[in-house]
Amino acid sequence: MTNVIGHLIGGKLVNDSTERTQDVFNPATGEVSCQVSLASKKTVEQAIKEAQAAFPGWRNTQPIKRARVMFRFKELLEQNAEHICKLIGQEHGKISHDAAGELQRGIENVEYACGAPELLKGEHSKNVGPNIDSWSEFQPLGVVAGITPFNFPAMVPMWMFPLAIVCGNCFILKPSERDPSSTLFIAKLLTEAGLPDGVMSVVNGDKEAVDALIESPLVKAISFVGSTPIAETIYAKASANGKRCQALGGAKNHAIIMPDADMDNAVNQLTGAAFGSSGERCMALSVAVTVGKQAGDTFVGKMTDAMQGLKVGDYDTATNDFGPVISKAHKEKVVGFINSAKQQGAKIIVDGTQISVKGFEDGYFVGATLIDDVTPEMDSYKAEIFGPVLQVIRVDTMEEAMQLINDHEYGNGTCIFTRDGEAARYFSDNIEVGMVGVNVPLPVPVAYHSFGGWKRSLFGDLHAYGPDGVRFYTKRKTVTQRWPSSGLREGVNFAFPS
Ligand code: NAD
């Protein structure tokens, strides 16, 4: 009988046999590995109830004690790293050293959350008026929820819940239903680390569970990471329901290759950034904009050579470079974009559509693909492909390259490869993108900065994790207090206090 992945509510694993279920696949083999329960509204309401009950106690737990739970959690994550990476590999398909990198970036968010007492320090001003002092403090919101995508089942949830929890909130996570096992396992470790029951729950599911979270007046904030159409809908619905919301969406990340770039370095960097994790990263560099004919020709030539040695396969063969894409339907979508680029006049330099991996013939593999002479009108350029596909657009000047990026609907990440400091500075100053790299292809901010794109890559104001995360998961309260010297009485005053 197929194993059914349930939920974690009130510190216990629960499974409701009356709920709908969905198959979870091993994308390397195409086989069903387990099923996942799709939470009903009733199940979500139970999680909210448990969270609501746990909130008063957790809110009043000293920040240092909340942080101690995270210290223990970090140790458990490290002790169980191999198992977590295996679970990620089996359901997502990403190769084990890529999964280890993802987990490490997640752990770094736990480390940041361990600084809770420092992060939650308020602001104090003495003598704002006669005998009057004032301070601002940052109070938790209450029950908050996170909805996460399939492509980082360990890291993206850890962008959210460690910080939300150390800030004194109770957190309900709705992970992707396509690869739920590693996320649920991680949440169980947090319970083992000593988190009181109800402070963190996981409800697996789909739109029904998400709607139940958004519609509940008891849920005060929603963090969402996923595709842009869903992010936009979630943001609109959550806002209409009076909730604070940050909704991070899709991307189309460009790298400008300047004529003076160290071309071998640019090619090495871009190979990993374009094809790593099969291009299923919101920071994947999927467009190379080459400036000048020579840079274009050299880049395409060297990239073509570099791609010959790439190894595609299952997650636990250490020599593989990347694995399958998440599903059969997604493979068809990626192949469809490659074919449409060809039909619309682009040149397919390296074609990954016909790949077959020995021993894994039914897996959802797409080989690394390089497409030259792409233009902004092509469908493959406008959309986020989310596959191992690098497209090359050739332009004559850096201004043209920057205009192209600024005109694109997405503004998540970008990078310039150059040796010219002046060009790099002009680029980072003026580009309409939230995360910028200079000779750094995946400028994913570290845990003590914050992550977020511009334009249609993020709906909301505050970015994810880091300092913005602390602000997102807390509300400011400003207290103004007077302790008059003994015997001093203030008279009646009708003027506005100044
Ligand atoms: P997705 O939008 O399909 O799903 C994301 C989450 O939303 C999942 O938990 C899913 O169950 C839920 N969901 C899906 N449809 C829904 C609906 N109609 N109503 C309510 N909830 C719904 O995204 P995905 O395919 O899992 O992930 C890939 C996408 O995520 C890509 O577009 C990628 O760029 C984006 N992403 C963005 C970032 C970022 O930080 N900007 C990070 C990672 C991934």
GROMACS .gro file of N, CA, C and O and ligand atoms in nm, residues 147-152 156 159 174-178 205-207 210-211 224-228 230 234 248-251 282 384 386 412 451 457, ligand 1:
model
  184
  147ILE      N    1   0.324   2.980   0.250
  147ILE     CA    2   0.287   2.890   0.140
  147ILE      C    3   0.409   2.885   0.049
  147ILE      O    4   0.459   2.989   0.004
  148THR      N    5   0.460   2.764   0.023
  148THR     CA    6   0.591   2.755  -0.042
  148THR      C    7   0.589   2.670  -0.170
  148THR      O    8   0.502   2.585  -0.188
  149PRO      N    9   0.688   2.691  -0.258
  149PRO     CA   10   0.691   2.623  -0.387
  149PRO      C   11   0.767   2.491  -0.381
  149PRO      O   12   0.831   2.460  -0.280
  150PHE      N   13   0.765   2.419  -0.493
  150PHE     CA   14   0.829   2.287  -0.495
  150PHE      C   15   0.980   2.296  -0.504
  150PHE      O   16   1.051   2.203  -0.467
  151ASN      N   17   1.034   2.409  -0.556
  151ASN     CA   18   1.174   2.402  -0.601
  151ASN      C   19   1.277   2.413  -0.489
  151ASN      O   20   1.392   2.377  -0.510
  152PHE      N   21   1.236   2.461  -0.371
  152PHE     CA   22   1.327   2.459  -0.255
  152PHE      C   23   1.246   2.411  -0.135
  152PHE      O   24   1.210   2.492  -0.048
  156VAL      N   25   1.318   2.736   0.129
  156VAL     CA   26   1.219   2.845   0.129
  156VAL      C   27   1.131   2.842   0.255
  156VAL      O   28   1.110   2.947   0.316
  159TRP      N   29   1.313   3.022   0.506
  159TRP     CA   30   1.315   3.168   0.493
  159TRP      C   31   1.211   3.228   0.587
  159TRP      O   32   1.219   3.344   0.623
  174LYS      N   33   0.214   2.570   0.462
  174LYS     CA   34   0.150   2.489   0.357
  174LYS      C   35   0.256   2.469   0.249
  174LYS      O   36   0.274   2.553   0.162
  175PRO      N   37   0.330   2.356   0.256
  175PRO     CA   38   0.438   2.335   0.159
  175PRO      C   39   0.382   2.291   0.023
  175PRO      O   40   0.262   2.268   0.009
  176SER      N   41   0.471   2.277  -0.073
  176SER     CA   42   0.428   2.227  -0.203
  176SER      C   43   0.382   2.083  -0.191
  176SER      O   44   0.448   2.000  -0.127
  177GLU      N   45   0.272   2.052  -0.254
  177GLU     CA   46   0.218   1.915  -0.252
  177GLU      C   47   0.298   1.822  -0.344
  177GLU      O   48   0.275   1.703  -0.348
  178ARG      N   49   0.395   1.881  -0.419
  178ARG     CA   50   0.467   1.796  -0.514
  178ARG      C   51   0.589   1.727  -0.452
  178ARG      O   52   0.635   1.625  -0.501
  205GLY      N   53  -0.134   2.026   0.125
  205GLY     CA   54  -0.258   2.047   0.052
  205GLY      C   55  -0.242   2.135  -0.069
  205GLY      O   56  -0.131   2.162  -0.116
  206ASP      N   57  -0.357   2.178  -0.119
  206ASP     CA   58  -0.360   2.258  -0.241
  206ASP      C   59  -0.442   2.385  -0.218
  206ASP      O   60  -0.446   2.438  -0.106
  207LYS      N   61  -0.514   2.429  -0.320
  207LYS     CA   62  -0.587   2.557  -0.312
  207LYS      C   63  -0.685   2.560  -0.196
  207LYS      O   64  -0.702   2.663  -0.130
  210VAL      N   65  -0.499   2.654   0.109
  210VAL     CA   66  -0.452   2.793   0.099
  210VAL      C   67  -0.569   2.889   0.122
  210VAL      O   68  -0.560   2.985   0.198
  211ASP      N   69  -0.682   2.859   0.058
  211ASP     CA   70  -0.799   2.947   0.075
  211ASP      C   71  -0.843   2.951   0.221
  211ASP      O   72  -0.881   3.057   0.273
  224PHE      N   73   0.416   3.421   0.093
  224PHE     CA   74   0.398   3.329  -0.020
  224PHE      C   75   0.522   3.334  -0.107
  224PHE      O   76   0.577   3.441  -0.134
  225VAL      N   77   0.564   3.217  -0.156
  225VAL     CA   78   0.667   3.210  -0.260
  225VAL      C   79   0.619   3.110  -0.364
  225VAL      O   80   0.582   2.997  -0.330
  226GLY      N   81   0.618   3.151  -0.489
  226GLY     CA   82   0.572   3.062  -0.597
  226GLY      C   83   0.568   3.138  -0.728
  226GLY      O   84   0.639   3.237  -0.746
  227SER      N   85   0.483   3.095  -0.818
  227SER     CA   86   0.477   3.158  -0.951
  227SER      C   87   0.402   3.291  -0.945
  227SER      O   88   0.319   3.313  -0.855
  228THR      N   89   0.428   3.376  -1.042
  228THR     CA   90   0.370   3.512  -1.039
  228THR      C   91   0.216   3.513  -1.044
  228THR      O   92   0.154   3.587  -0.966
  230ILE      N   93  -0.001   3.309  -0.929
  230ILE     CA   94  -0.056   3.269  -0.798
  230ILE      C   95  -0.017   3.374  -0.693
  230ILE      O   96  -0.099   3.413  -0.609
  234ILE      N   97  -0.281   3.560  -0.456
  234ILE     CA   98  -0.270   3.546  -0.310
  234ILE      C   99  -0.259   3.684  -0.246
  234ILE      O  100  -0.323   3.713  -0.145
  248LEU      N  101   0.616   3.646  -0.318
  248LEU     CA  102   0.730   3.645  -0.409
  248LEU      C  103   0.696   3.558  -0.529
  248LEU      O  104   0.646   3.445  -0.511
  249GLY      N  105   0.721   3.609  -0.648
  249GLY     CA  106   0.679   3.538  -0.769
  249GLY      C  107   0.793   3.492  -0.856
  249GLY      O  108   0.905   3.470  -0.809
  250GLY      N  109   0.764   3.478  -0.984
  250GLY     CA  110   0.858   3.421  -1.080
  250GLY      C  111   0.964   3.520  -1.127
  250GLY      O  112   0.974   3.632  -1.077
  251ALA      N  113   1.040   3.476  -1.227
  251ALA     CA  114   1.158   3.555  -1.265
  251ALA      C  115   1.203   3.527  -1.406
  251ALA      O  116   1.164   3.426  -1.468
  282CYS      N  117   1.439   3.028  -0.891
  282CYS     CA  118   1.388   3.161  -0.927
  282CYS      C  119   1.503   3.256  -0.954
  282CYS      O  120   1.482   3.364  -1.007
  384GLU      N  121   0.879   3.277  -1.807
  384GLU     CA  122   0.976   3.205  -1.723
  384GLU      C  123   0.969   3.058  -1.766
  384GLU      O  124   0.864   2.995  -1.750
  386PHE      N  125   1.178   2.799  -1.658
  386PHE     CA  126   1.203   2.714  -1.541
  386PHE      C  127   1.254   2.576  -1.583
  386PHE      O  128   1.207   2.471  -1.538
  412ASN      N  129   1.373   3.998  -1.066
  412ASN     CA  130   1.423   3.926  -0.949
  412ASN      C  131   1.573   3.944  -0.933
  412ASN      O  132   1.618   4.017  -0.846
  451PHE      N  133   1.578   3.896   0.096
  451PHE     CA  134   1.564   3.846  -0.041
  451PHE      C  135   1.436   3.898  -0.104
  451PHE      O  136   1.327   3.879  -0.049
  457SER      N  137   0.802   4.036  -0.975
  457SER     CA  138   0.865   3.926  -0.900
  457SER      C  139   0.833   3.934  -0.751
  457SER      O  140   0.870   3.843  -0.676
  499NAD     P1  141   0.319   2.751  -0.775
  499NAD     O1  142   0.279   2.892  -0.783
  499NAD     O2  143   0.254   2.654  -0.867
  499NAD     O3  144   0.291   2.694  -0.626
  499NAD     C1  145   0.339   2.761  -0.512
  499NAD     C2  146   0.248   2.728  -0.395
  499NAD     O4  147   0.118   2.779  -0.421
  499NAD     C3  148   0.233   2.580  -0.368
  499NAD     O5  149   0.231   2.558  -0.229
  499NAD     C4  150   0.097   2.547  -0.430
  499NAD     O6  151   0.031   2.441  -0.365
  499NAD     C5  152   0.020   2.676  -0.411
  499NAD     N1  153  -0.081   2.698  -0.516
  499NAD     C6  154  -0.074   2.661  -0.646
  499NAD     N2  155  -0.184   2.699  -0.712
  499NAD     C7  156  -0.263   2.763  -0.622
  499NAD     C8  157  -0.390   2.826  -0.629
  499NAD     N3  158  -0.458   2.831  -0.744
  499NAD     N4  159  -0.440   2.882  -0.519
  499NAD     C9  160  -0.374   2.878  -0.402
  499NAD     N5  161  -0.252   2.818  -0.389
  499NAD    C10  162  -0.197   2.762  -0.497
  499NAD     O7  163   0.478   2.747  -0.790
  499NAD     P2  164   0.572   2.621  -0.803
  499NAD     O8  165   0.557   2.564  -0.940
  499NAD     O9  166   0.559   2.530  -0.687
  499NAD    O10  167   0.716   2.690  -0.790
  499NAD    C11  168   0.785   2.746  -0.897
  499NAD    C12  169   0.763   2.895  -0.907
  499NAD    O11  170   0.801   2.958  -0.784
  499NAD    C13  171   0.847   2.961  -1.014
  499NAD    O12  172   0.770   3.057  -1.079
  499NAD    C14  173   0.959   3.025  -0.936
  499NAD    O13  174   1.019   3.137  -0.998
  499NAD    C15  175   0.887   3.068  -0.813
  499NAD     N6  176   0.980   3.089  -0.703
  499NAD    C16  177   1.002   3.218  -0.666
  499NAD    C17  178   1.092   3.244  -0.566
  499NAD    C18  179   1.120   3.385  -0.524
  499NAD    O14  180   1.181   3.402  -0.421
  499NAD     N7  181   1.077   3.486  -0.596
  499NAD    C19  182   1.159   3.139  -0.502
  499NAD    C20  183   1.132   3.008  -0.541
  499NAD    C21  184   1.041   2.986  -0.643
   0.00000   0.00000   0.00000
